[in-house]
Short mmCIF file of C-alpha atoms in Angstrom, two decimals:
data_model
loop_
_atom_site.label_atom_id
_atom_site.label_comp_id
_atom_site.label_asym_id
_atom_site.label_seq_id
_atom_site.Cartn_x
_atom_site.Cartn_y
_atom_site.Cartn_z
CA GLU A 1 38.80 109.43 170.02
CA LEU A 2 41.20 106.52 170.43
CA ALA A 3 41.34 106.05 166.66
CA VAL A 4 42.25 109.69 166.14
CA ARG A 5 45.06 109.32 168.71
CA ASP A 6 46.53 106.42 166.66
CA PRO A 7 46.12 103.69 169.31
CA ALA A 8 48.81 101.08 169.88
CA TRP A 9 46.71 98.23 168.51
CA ARG A 10 46.99 99.45 164.91
CA PRO A 11 49.64 97.30 163.15
CA PRO A 12 52.32 98.63 160.79
CA LEU A 13 51.25 98.52 157.15
CA ASP A 14 53.64 95.70 156.29
CA GLN A 15 52.03 93.54 159.01
CA ALA A 16 48.39 94.34 158.27
CA GLY A 17 47.58 91.14 156.34
CA ASP A 18 44.53 91.37 154.11
CA PHE A 19 42.48 93.30 156.67
CA VAL A 20 42.36 94.25 160.36
CA LEU A 21 39.56 94.08 162.93
CA VAL A 22 39.70 95.29 166.54
CA VAL A 23 37.14 94.15 169.13
CA LYS A 24 36.62 95.58 172.63
CA ASN A 25 36.17 93.10 175.50
CA ARG A 26 35.26 90.22 173.14
CA ARG A 27 32.14 92.06 172.01
CA GLN A 28 32.06 95.35 170.09
CA VAL A 29 34.03 96.17 166.92
CA ILE A 30 35.79 99.46 167.58
CA ASP A 31 38.28 99.69 164.69
CA ALA A 32 38.75 98.29 161.19
CA ASP A 33 40.65 99.24 158.07
CA GLU A 34 39.17 99.95 154.66
CA ALA A 35 40.13 96.49 153.42
CA ALA A 36 37.91 94.94 156.13
CA CYS A 37 34.99 97.07 154.93
CA ARG A 38 35.60 96.02 151.32
CA ILE A 39 36.14 92.31 151.92
CA LEU A 40 33.31 91.92 154.43
CA ASP A 41 31.07 94.24 152.36
CA TYR A 42 30.21 96.70 155.16
CA PRO A 43 30.25 100.50 155.13
CA ARG A 44 32.64 101.56 157.88
CA GLU A 45 29.94 103.14 160.04
CA LEU A 46 27.88 99.92 159.86
CA LEU A 47 30.89 97.67 160.53
CA LEU A 48 31.66 99.64 163.71
CA GLN A 49 28.15 98.81 164.93
CA CYS A 50 28.78 95.06 164.63
CA THR A 51 29.62 92.72 167.46
CA LEU A 52 31.99 89.76 167.41
CA ALA A 53 28.99 87.42 167.08
CA ASP A 54 27.94 89.22 163.88
CA LEU A 55 31.28 88.53 162.21
CA VAL A 56 32.43 85.19 163.62
CA PRO A 57 30.23 82.04 163.76
CA LEU A 58 30.11 81.25 167.49
CA PRO A 59 28.28 78.51 169.42
CA PRO A 60 25.31 79.56 171.61
CA TRP A 61 27.36 79.26 174.79
CA ALA A 62 30.22 81.48 173.55
CA ASP A 63 29.04 84.52 175.53
CA ARG A 64 29.16 82.48 178.74
CA VAL A 65 32.56 80.82 178.23
CA ASP A 66 35.81 82.72 177.66
CA ASN A 67 37.60 80.13 175.54
CA LEU A 68 40.71 82.31 175.15
CA GLY A 69 40.88 83.41 178.77
CA GLY A 70 43.53 80.83 179.61
CA ILE A 71 46.02 82.28 177.13
CA ARG A 72 45.07 85.98 177.34
CA ALA A 73 48.15 86.81 179.41
CA GLN A 74 50.29 85.18 176.73
CA MET A 75 48.47 87.11 173.97
CA MET A 76 49.34 90.36 175.75
CA ARG A 77 53.00 89.51 175.14
CA GLU A 78 52.84 87.90 171.69
CA SER A 79 50.42 87.03 168.91
CA VAL A 80 48.55 83.73 168.59
CA THR A 81 47.71 82.48 165.07
CA PHE A 82 45.00 80.02 164.04
CA ASP A 83 42.61 79.31 161.16
CA THR A 84 38.92 80.14 161.51
CA LEU A 85 35.95 81.64 159.63
CA VAL A 86 34.49 85.12 159.41
CA ARG A 87 31.02 86.01 158.19
CA ARG A 88 30.44 88.54 155.40
CA ARG A 89 27.50 90.90 155.36
CA ASP A 90 25.54 88.57 153.03
CA GLY A 91 26.03 85.63 155.40
CA THR A 92 28.67 83.78 153.39
CA LEU A 93 31.64 82.44 155.30
CA LEU A 94 35.25 83.31 154.48
CA PRO A 95 38.10 80.97 155.57
CA VAL A 96 40.85 83.06 157.18
CA ARG A 97 44.08 82.83 159.13
CA LEU A 98 43.77 85.03 162.20
CA GLU A 99 46.76 86.50 164.05
CA LEU A 100 45.33 87.60 167.39
CA ARG A 101 46.97 90.00 169.84
CA VAL A 102 45.49 91.45 173.05
CA PHE A 103 46.16 94.98 174.36
CA PRO A 104 45.21 95.96 177.93
CA GLN A 105 43.01 99.03 178.44
CA PRO A 106 41.90 100.84 181.62
CA ASP A 107 38.39 99.41 181.27
CA GLY A 108 39.28 95.97 179.95
CA PHE A 109 41.16 94.94 176.82
CA VAL A 110 40.99 95.05 173.04
CA SER A 111 41.71 92.12 170.70
CA ARG A 112 43.37 92.95 167.39
CA GLY A 113 42.90 90.46 164.59
CA VAL A 114 45.22 90.65 161.59
CA VAL A 115 43.36 88.56 159.04
CA ARG A 116 44.59 86.78 155.93
CA ASP A 117 42.07 85.54 153.36
CA LEU A 118 42.53 81.80 152.73
CA SER A 119 39.75 81.35 150.16
CA ARG A 120 42.13 81.12 147.18
CA GLU A 121 44.40 78.75 149.05
CA LYS A 122 41.44 76.58 150.09
CA ARG A 123 40.10 76.52 146.53
CA ALA A 124 43.52 75.52 145.22
CA GLN A 125 43.74 72.75 147.82
CA ALA A 126 40.24 71.52 146.95
CA GLN A 127 41.10 71.50 143.24
CA ALA A 128 44.31 69.59 143.90
CA ILE A 129 42.46 67.03 146.03
CA GLN A 130 39.76 66.65 143.37
CA SER A 131 42.37 66.19 140.65
CA GLU A 132 44.11 63.52 142.70
CA LYS A 133 40.80 61.77 143.39
CA MET A 134 39.97 61.73 139.68
CA ARG A 135 43.43 60.40 138.85
CA LEU A 136 43.04 57.58 141.37
CA LEU A 137 39.52 56.87 140.13
CA GLU A 138 40.80 56.61 136.57
CA GLU A 139 43.51 54.18 137.67
CA ILE A 140 41.03 52.10 139.67
CA GLY A 141 38.55 52.02 136.78
CA ALA A 142 41.19 50.95 134.29
CA GLY A 143 42.59 48.34 136.68
CA LEU A 144 39.14 46.97 137.47
CA ALA A 145 38.28 46.66 133.79
CA HIS A 146 41.57 44.90 133.08
CA GLU A 147 41.23 42.44 135.97
CA LEU A 148 37.58 41.54 135.36
CA ASN A 149 37.19 41.59 131.60
CA THR A 150 39.42 38.57 130.94
CA PRO A 151 37.70 36.16 133.38
CA LEU A 152 34.30 37.55 132.32
CA ALA A 153 35.12 36.77 128.69
CA VAL A 154 35.95 33.17 129.69
CA VAL A 155 32.71 32.81 131.68
CA LEU A 156 30.54 34.29 128.95
CA GLY A 157 32.29 32.31 126.21
CA ASN A 158 31.80 29.00 128.04
CA LEU A 159 28.18 29.84 128.83
CA GLU A 160 27.49 30.65 125.18
CA MET A 161 29.03 27.36 124.03
CA ALA A 162 27.12 25.41 126.66
CA LEU A 163 23.84 27.06 125.71
CA ALA A 164 24.50 26.39 122.01
CA GLU A 165 24.98 22.66 122.65
CA LEU A 166 22.44 22.00 125.41
CA ALA A 167 18.83 21.21 124.65
CA ASP A 168 17.80 20.17 128.17
CA PRO A 169 15.32 22.87 129.28
CA ASP A 170 16.18 22.41 132.96
CA LEU A 171 19.88 23.03 132.35
CA ARG A 172 19.13 25.96 130.05
CA ALA A 173 16.92 27.46 132.76
CA LEU A 174 19.95 27.41 135.05
CA LEU A 175 22.43 28.76 132.53
CA LEU A 176 20.40 31.59 131.02
CA PRO A 177 20.19 33.60 134.28
CA ALA A 178 23.93 32.99 134.80
CA ARG A 179 24.64 34.44 131.36
CA GLY A 180 22.41 37.42 132.09
CA ALA A 181 24.19 38.03 135.39
CA ALA A 182 27.62 37.88 133.73
CA GLU A 183 26.47 40.30 131.03
CA ARG A 184 25.26 42.74 133.70
CA ILE A 185 28.64 42.53 135.41
CA ALA A 186 30.37 43.23 132.10
CA THR A 187 28.08 46.23 131.52
CA THR A 188 28.83 47.56 135.01
CA VAL A 189 32.58 47.21 134.45
CA ARG A 190 32.29 49.19 131.20
CA GLN A 191 30.27 51.88 132.95
CA VAL A 192 32.82 52.18 135.77
CA HIS A 193 35.64 52.39 133.24
CA ARG A 194 33.80 55.03 131.22
CA PHE A 195 32.90 57.02 134.34
CA ALA A 196 36.53 57.05 135.46
CA GLN A 197 37.76 58.41 132.15
CA PRO A 198 38.17 62.19 132.06
CA ILE A 199 35.71 64.19 129.96
CA VAL A 200 37.47 65.79 127.00
CA PRO A 201 35.74 69.03 125.93
CA SER A 202 37.54 68.93 122.57
CA ALA A 203 35.37 65.91 121.69
CA TRP A 204 32.13 67.83 122.26
CA SER A 205 29.80 68.77 119.42
CA ALA A 206 26.62 70.74 118.80
CA LEU A 207 23.58 68.77 120.02
CA ASP A 208 19.82 69.01 119.78
CA LEU A 209 18.86 68.32 123.39
CA SER A 210 15.16 67.77 122.57
CA ARG A 211 16.06 65.21 119.91
CA LEU A 212 18.47 63.50 122.28
CA ALA A 213 15.78 63.34 125.00
CA TRP A 214 13.33 61.76 122.54
CA GLU A 215 15.90 59.14 121.51
CA VAL A 216 16.73 58.23 125.12
CA VAL A 217 13.03 57.89 125.94
CA GLN A 218 12.63 55.44 123.03
CA GLU A 219 15.80 53.53 123.96
CA THR A 220 14.66 53.11 127.57
CA ARG A 221 11.10 52.05 126.71
CA PRO A 222 11.71 48.45 127.90
CA LEU A 223 12.94 49.86 131.19
CA TRP A 224 9.93 52.04 132.00
CA GLU A 225 7.21 50.19 130.05
CA ALA A 226 7.81 46.48 129.46
CA ALA A 227 9.66 45.55 132.67
CA PRO A 228 7.23 47.29 135.08
CA ALA A 229 4.25 45.87 133.17
CA ALA A 230 5.61 42.36 133.70
CA GLU A 231 5.67 43.12 137.43
CA GLY A 232 2.12 44.44 137.45
CA ARG A 233 3.10 48.12 137.49
CA THR A 234 1.90 50.72 135.02
CA ILE A 235 4.30 53.55 134.35
CA ARG A 236 3.43 56.33 131.94
CA LEU A 237 6.18 58.53 130.49
CA GLU A 238 5.31 62.04 129.33
CA LEU A 239 7.77 63.74 126.97
CA ASP A 240 7.61 67.52 126.54
CA ALA A 241 10.48 68.37 124.20
CA PRO A 242 9.80 71.46 122.06
CA PRO A 243 12.51 72.72 119.68
CA VAL A 244 15.41 74.35 121.55
CA SER A 245 18.69 75.95 120.54
CA PRO A 246 21.68 73.63 119.99
CA ILE A 247 24.01 73.07 122.94
CA TRP A 248 27.68 72.11 123.08
CA GLY A 249 28.37 68.80 124.83
CA ASP A 250 29.16 65.10 124.78
CA ALA A 251 26.19 63.12 123.44
CA ALA A 252 27.30 59.84 125.06
CA GLU A 253 27.66 61.43 128.50
CA LEU A 254 24.29 63.19 128.25
CA ARG A 255 22.57 59.99 127.06
CA GLU A 256 24.00 58.09 130.02
CA ALA A 257 22.92 60.81 132.46
CA LEU A 258 19.35 60.79 131.11
CA ARG A 259 19.20 56.99 131.16
CA GLU A 260 20.30 56.97 134.80
CA LEU A 261 17.71 59.61 135.75
CA ILE A 262 14.93 57.63 134.05
CA ALA A 263 16.11 54.41 135.73
CA ASN A 264 16.06 56.18 139.12
CA ALA A 265 12.54 57.44 138.41
CA VAL A 266 11.38 53.89 137.60
CA GLN A 267 12.80 52.68 140.91
CA ALA A 268 10.91 55.46 142.71
CA LEU A 269 7.58 54.15 141.34
CA PRO A 270 7.07 50.77 143.09
CA HIS A 271 3.30 51.00 142.54
CA GLY A 272 3.41 52.71 139.14
CA GLY A 273 2.98 56.36 138.26
CA THR A 274 4.19 59.00 135.83
CA ILE A 275 7.64 60.07 134.67
CA ARG A 276 7.99 63.41 132.90
CA VAL A 277 10.95 64.30 130.67
CA ALA A 278 11.01 67.93 129.55
CA THR A 279 13.31 70.35 127.76
CA THR A 280 13.02 74.12 128.17
CA GLU A 281 14.95 77.15 127.02
CA THR A 282 15.55 80.43 128.82
CA ALA A 283 17.40 83.54 127.75
CA SER A 284 20.70 82.10 129.00
CA GLU A 285 20.49 78.31 128.94
CA VAL A 286 18.81 75.14 127.71
CA GLN A 287 17.55 72.75 130.39
CA VAL A 288 16.44 69.13 130.49
CA SER A 289 14.63 67.66 133.50
CA VAL A 290 13.39 64.25 134.61
CA SER A 291 10.72 64.15 137.32
CA ASP A 292 8.33 61.56 138.75
CA ASP A 293 5.43 61.36 141.18
CA GLY A 294 6.91 58.43 143.08
CA VAL A 295 7.74 57.82 146.71
CA GLY A 296 10.68 60.24 146.83
CA MET A 297 13.29 60.16 149.58
CA SER A 298 12.78 59.89 153.30
CA ALA A 299 13.78 62.75 155.59
CA GLU A 300 16.76 60.70 156.79
CA VAL A 301 18.05 60.26 153.23
CA ARG A 302 17.44 63.91 152.26
CA GLN A 303 19.58 65.23 155.09
CA PHE A 304 22.60 63.57 153.50
#
């Protein structure tokens, strides 16, 4: 009946934001526009059966504490605006800017929320932050490579000359691990530099993912076969790579990703076990997976 009588809480069209919700006494939804139904994905009759708790994520104690009670008198004179979240029918959360105004009624009050959808703005902000992070990462990677490569070249060069001239086995036993350590540092610097460089899709090409998986398995054989065997571990690698359709991608990036996954699987098998590398094809995509029967992650690690 109140809706038919055009109640005072309905805002003018030019002030309606993206959608409008009206709640009675902090509990029941009593009015909403068609935009609210569309954006929140509710039929109007179902939306008017919702409560505030259905649409706004609230803590368990929210029904016992009136967190806006202290400023309700102010909201009866003017609107209060803040950013929050609303819940769609499917449970997904929508970031919004809520302009809240309270209207007194004989049996309590109604709260009118003029809502503006911030999802595009938030996505744009996230993309801008990600772009800035990648730019900084690229600068750090390039700077790190520049600062470390020169002294590393000196260290490695001197170690090579020393090893070429020394015949003393005790001295060589000291220098060989030092050379290995310096080479690992140089490899890490190259990996950081490569990781920081942006991926250029124009450099992609058609790839046979099954063939690439086979090649990576052969390249990493010392990692999963020889090294564990020297430590008394037996690791068996199963490759299931049937023919699949070509994909479009960067072979170097995919090789590195597979190498890292296999290396992680080896680390997860301190007592030995099985690693399985498989390629599959569905109607819409080609997949490659690396799995192992190792120790896995603890509950504390998984929660992060």
